[in-house]
Every structure is written in C-alpha cells, then in structure tokens.
Amino acid sequence: MAEPATASPTLPLGLAALSRLDARQKLMAMAMVALAIAVLVGAWLWTKEPPYGVLFSNLSDQDGGQIVAALQQQNIPYKVSERGGAILVPVGQVHEARLKLASQGLPKGGLVGFELMENQKLGISQFAEQINYQRGLEGELARSIQALGAVRAARVHLAIPKQTAFLRDDLKPSASVLVSLQPGRTLEPAQIAGIVHLVSSSVPQLSPANVSVIDQDGKLISQRLDGFKNDNLNPSQLGYVKEVEAQYVKRIETILEPLLGKGNFRTQVAAEIDFSQIEQVEESYQPNPAPKTAIRSQQTAESGAGSPPALGVPGALTNQPPVPATAPITTPPVPGATAVGGATSGNYTRNATINYELDKTVRHTRATPGAVKRVSVAVAVNHKRPLGNDGKPGKAVPPTAEELKRINDLVRESIGFDEKRGDTINVAAASFVQSEAEALPETPLWKDPAAIAFAKEAGQYLVFAIVAWLVWRKLLKPVLDMFAAAAQRAEAERRAAAEAAGVEGTGTAEAPAGPHVRSFDEKLNAARETARQEPKLIAELIKEWMGAGA
C-alpha cells in the first residue's frame, strides 16, 4: 500500500465543520447570520439618512394639508420644517413629486380664480353666478399683484353695487387691496400707482380714487400718491434733495478720508432746494437823452390870409417887449392897410407835430426748478491717538486750530461755498465715544445648534457601534463558536481515524505525544468504531488516499 501524501483535504475545515451540524443547527446558523446582516444594514442606513430638499415653501395651511395628503397617498416620505414654512422630500424625488402634484393642480396658491366658473351647476341662480364671478375676479387680481417681486401675498376685496335704473341711486364700485410684503422690501410710489390702476382698470366704472391699498401692518400706503402736502414736496422732489445732500457728503468724505482716516469724522449736510417755477416778463421804458433822440414821424400844417409874420429873424425888434394890442373900435380895419408896428393884418395858423422813438426793453425770465438755495454743513472730527514708542495708541489729543481751519477750508472748496447764498459750515472736534459691543450671553452647550447637530451625528454612530457589538456578541459569535466546536470535533475524529489506520503525518496535524503508546489492536478498534460512527469521514479519507496514490 502506498504511503499517503500530505495533501490538503478535499473539503475545507469550515465545510467539514458545517457538515458536522444537523439540519436544525444549520437553519439556526443561517437565520442568525441573515438577521445580523439585516440589523447592520438597517443601522447603517439609519445613520446615513438621505438628504431632504425643499418641495414647496410659504404655503397656506389649506395647500399644505392637501399636499401632505397627496404625498401620503403616493408613499413619498416627507418632512415639515420646524416652523411649518416648508415641506421637504428626499432630494432625488423633488422634481418627480412636483410634477405629480402639478398634475393634481397643487398647490392652488390659496386663491380661486376664473376656474371657479368652469364647473357651473345647471340651474344656478343669478345671484350665485354674480358672486362666483366676483370671487374669480378678486382671485385673478390677487394673483396678478403677487407677480410683483416685493409682494409675498395679496388679497383683493371688491364692493360692486347692484345696478339700478335710477340715476340718483347709482353707486360707484370700490376696492380694497391688502398686500403682504417680502421681509425688508417696500413698494415704490410707482408700484403703488400700478396696483391702483390695475384694479381700477379691471372693474367697470371703478375710479382710482376709490381703490385703497394697505400693507401687512395696516398702513394705508395708497396715500403716498398724494405727495407730502405739508411740505409741498412730492416723493421725487424729496428723493432729489436726498441725492443732492448725498453728493455733498460724498465730496467731503472723498477729500477728508485720506487726511483723517475712515471713521475719524462724521459729516451731515442739509440742502435747501428751490423747486418753485418762476416765469417773469419785464417791459421797461427809458427817456431818450438829447444826443440819442430819434424822430419817428414829423407833421407841419400852415394856413393864413396874408403875408405870414416873420419867423423870428434876429434883430432889435425881436428882443423888445411886444406892443400892447389895439382893437379897432370905431373904424374897422381896411384890408391891405398897414397895422401899427409895420405888421400886416390877416389870419395865419401854423401847426407842427413831431413823434420821437421810445426806449423799450422786454425781458422774459424763467427760473429752472431745483436750484440750491442754501447749504449747511456740519463736520465732527475725532481726537487723534498718536502711537507711542511701544506701537500702541496713546492718549487722545484734540486737533489744533490750524488743522481745524485747514479742514474748514477744504470743506468750503469741496461744496462750492457761497456766502451770498447763506451757506454755513461748522467744524467741531470731539472725542468719539466707542460703543462697546454688548456681550451676548454665552449659549449653553446643550442649546448650541452646532453642538446639538454634532451630538446627533455622534449619537447615530454610537448607536450603530452598539448595535454592531450586540450583533457580534449575541448573533455572530455563538455561530462562530458552534462552527469552531464542530471543527474541533471533526479534527479530533480525523486524527483518531488516521491513528487507527496506522497512518501518520496525513498533512493535517501530528498525533499528540503522550506517555501511553497505543497498540495495533487498540488503533484498529478505534478505526472501526470511527468507521461505524462517521462513515462519511472514512470515505473522504479513502478518497484522499486514492488520490494521493494516483
């Protein structure tokens, strides 16, 4: 008989140990292994919860309830944020869930529009039909107003009176609009006017004056359209004043910041703007002096019945007083007779008219609104803190008079100071009070959000580690112990069979040394007993021998 070689057994030790187990033990072992794997996988997935994304936010209670019910019907996991402002679903299902909900008409936005008129019941009364139409119109107007970026939500209430055939009983419709604005947002006057005209244009015979707009704080913001009647300034004019003042402040900061440093001075400017529109027409007349006399027209008329008298010929007679006039009382004058003083008798008339040009000036003056009437500037300069030898700021020192004068001169030039206009500048030095930041109370460790999040994550991993230890201790270790015991029994029986057959060094293990050496008969009896109890083991041993001999 050939000597067996030291080859490895055909069945591994684990399979041999598994073959030693009965059906009940094998089923129990498989169940425990499967349970351990399931527990470990479940614990790992619990620690690695999938991230959630926002499905919808800022929903009304009605829409939120309908969306949650739809998600439950579709078996989509969801979460509601702490403040209830958003509904969360797993990130991978966000878009799919939105499409499914959109097919159901969700969310409806909490408003009912003209879709209310689509399912009108047969036989509905005229009053109910009018109410549905009004509800639909209010919903459509609210949706249009919500399209503005600054508006988060809107409600529109229409008061439409019933039409009457009597003119004296005819009432005009009115409307009220409630807008809820986004945090930190406001409506400009132009946007308010747009809302007013949008509502008034959508309702017949509705005047913009009958539309009231209020915000979420209950303030009537439609009054801004009337302007500021007390100051006679509208919002655009006030905005212009602020812009002019901001320009002056920017000029001053630009010139002083390189000298004093940022934060070492404060500047305020008050500008008085003239928005009055003046149009003046001036017409003036000046006397014409002698050298500049201009004759416009001249007219002379003469008439008489005899020789005209002398026209002022120079002589002695012209320098003497005139002779007293004599009237013929008894004897009428004879035509052609010579009068006293050598003058001929007769009638003579002489007229002269001269028109001179007038000096006329016409001036049209129109002042452009928005001119600066007066500027007042206040500049506060902080005390300087020179650096000491150690490089740390020293004691505060006020600026000198020369430095203040230089600052004053720079400010004067930067704003275009005009003394005739009444501009004023006040530059003062003061030690700025450093506002100490209020020390926030330390948040306890158990209230710190970051610590809470870290504790949650660490707790998840700790729970997973505990579950893994319990699975190993209660499930896997007993199975492995059972396999180890079966393997030890299989190895002992293998050695006993080998010794009984008289074979040594089969490649598995050496026979244990001892003081008692068994005889051949004892080994043969042991081999027979092993063959009766474990026929499979003997068959495998014989197959191994035959394979080694071949």
CSV table of C-alpha atoms in Angstrom, one decimal, residues 19 22 36 46 55 66 112 116 130 141 145 168 205 216 230 240 255 264 266 282 366-367 372 388 409 468 483 540 549:
chain,number,residue,atom,x,y,z
A,19,SER,CA,-21.2,19.1,7.6
A,22,ASP,CA,-27.5,18.8,11.9
A,36,ALA,CA,-27.2,40.1,11.8
A,46,TRP,CA,-30.4,54.9,9.7
A,55,LEU,CA,-40.6,70.7,-2.2
A,66,GLN,CA,-53.6,68.9,0.5
A,112,VAL,CA,-59.6,80.9,-6.6
A,116,LEU,CA,-64.4,78.7,-10.4
A,130,GLN,CA,-72.5,87.0,-9.8
A,141,LEU,CA,-56.4,90.3,-9.4
A,145,ILE,CA,-50.5,91.6,-7.8
A,168,ARG,CA,-79.8,109.1,-8.3
A,205,GLN,CA,-66.7,102.4,-13.6
A,216,GLN,CA,-49.5,93.9,6.3
A,230,ASN,CA,-47.4,119.9,4.3
A,240,TYR,CA,-33.7,114.8,-5.4
A,255,ILE,CA,-11.4,114.9,0.5
A,264,ASN,CA,-12.5,109.5,12.4
A,266,ARG,CA,-18.8,112.4,10.6
A,282,GLU,CA,-40.4,142.7,-17.7
A,366,ARG,CA,-37.8,131.7,-16.3
A,367,ALA,CA,-36.1,130.1,-13.4
A,372,VAL,CA,-29.7,125.1,-4.5
A,388,GLY,CA,3.6,105.6,21.4
A,409,ASP,CA,-11.1,125.4,4.0
A,468,ALA,CA,-22.8,46.2,15.8
A,483,PHE,CA,-18.6,26.2,14.0
A,540,GLU,CA,-13.4,11.0,2.4
A,549,GLY,CA,-1.6,7.2,-4.6
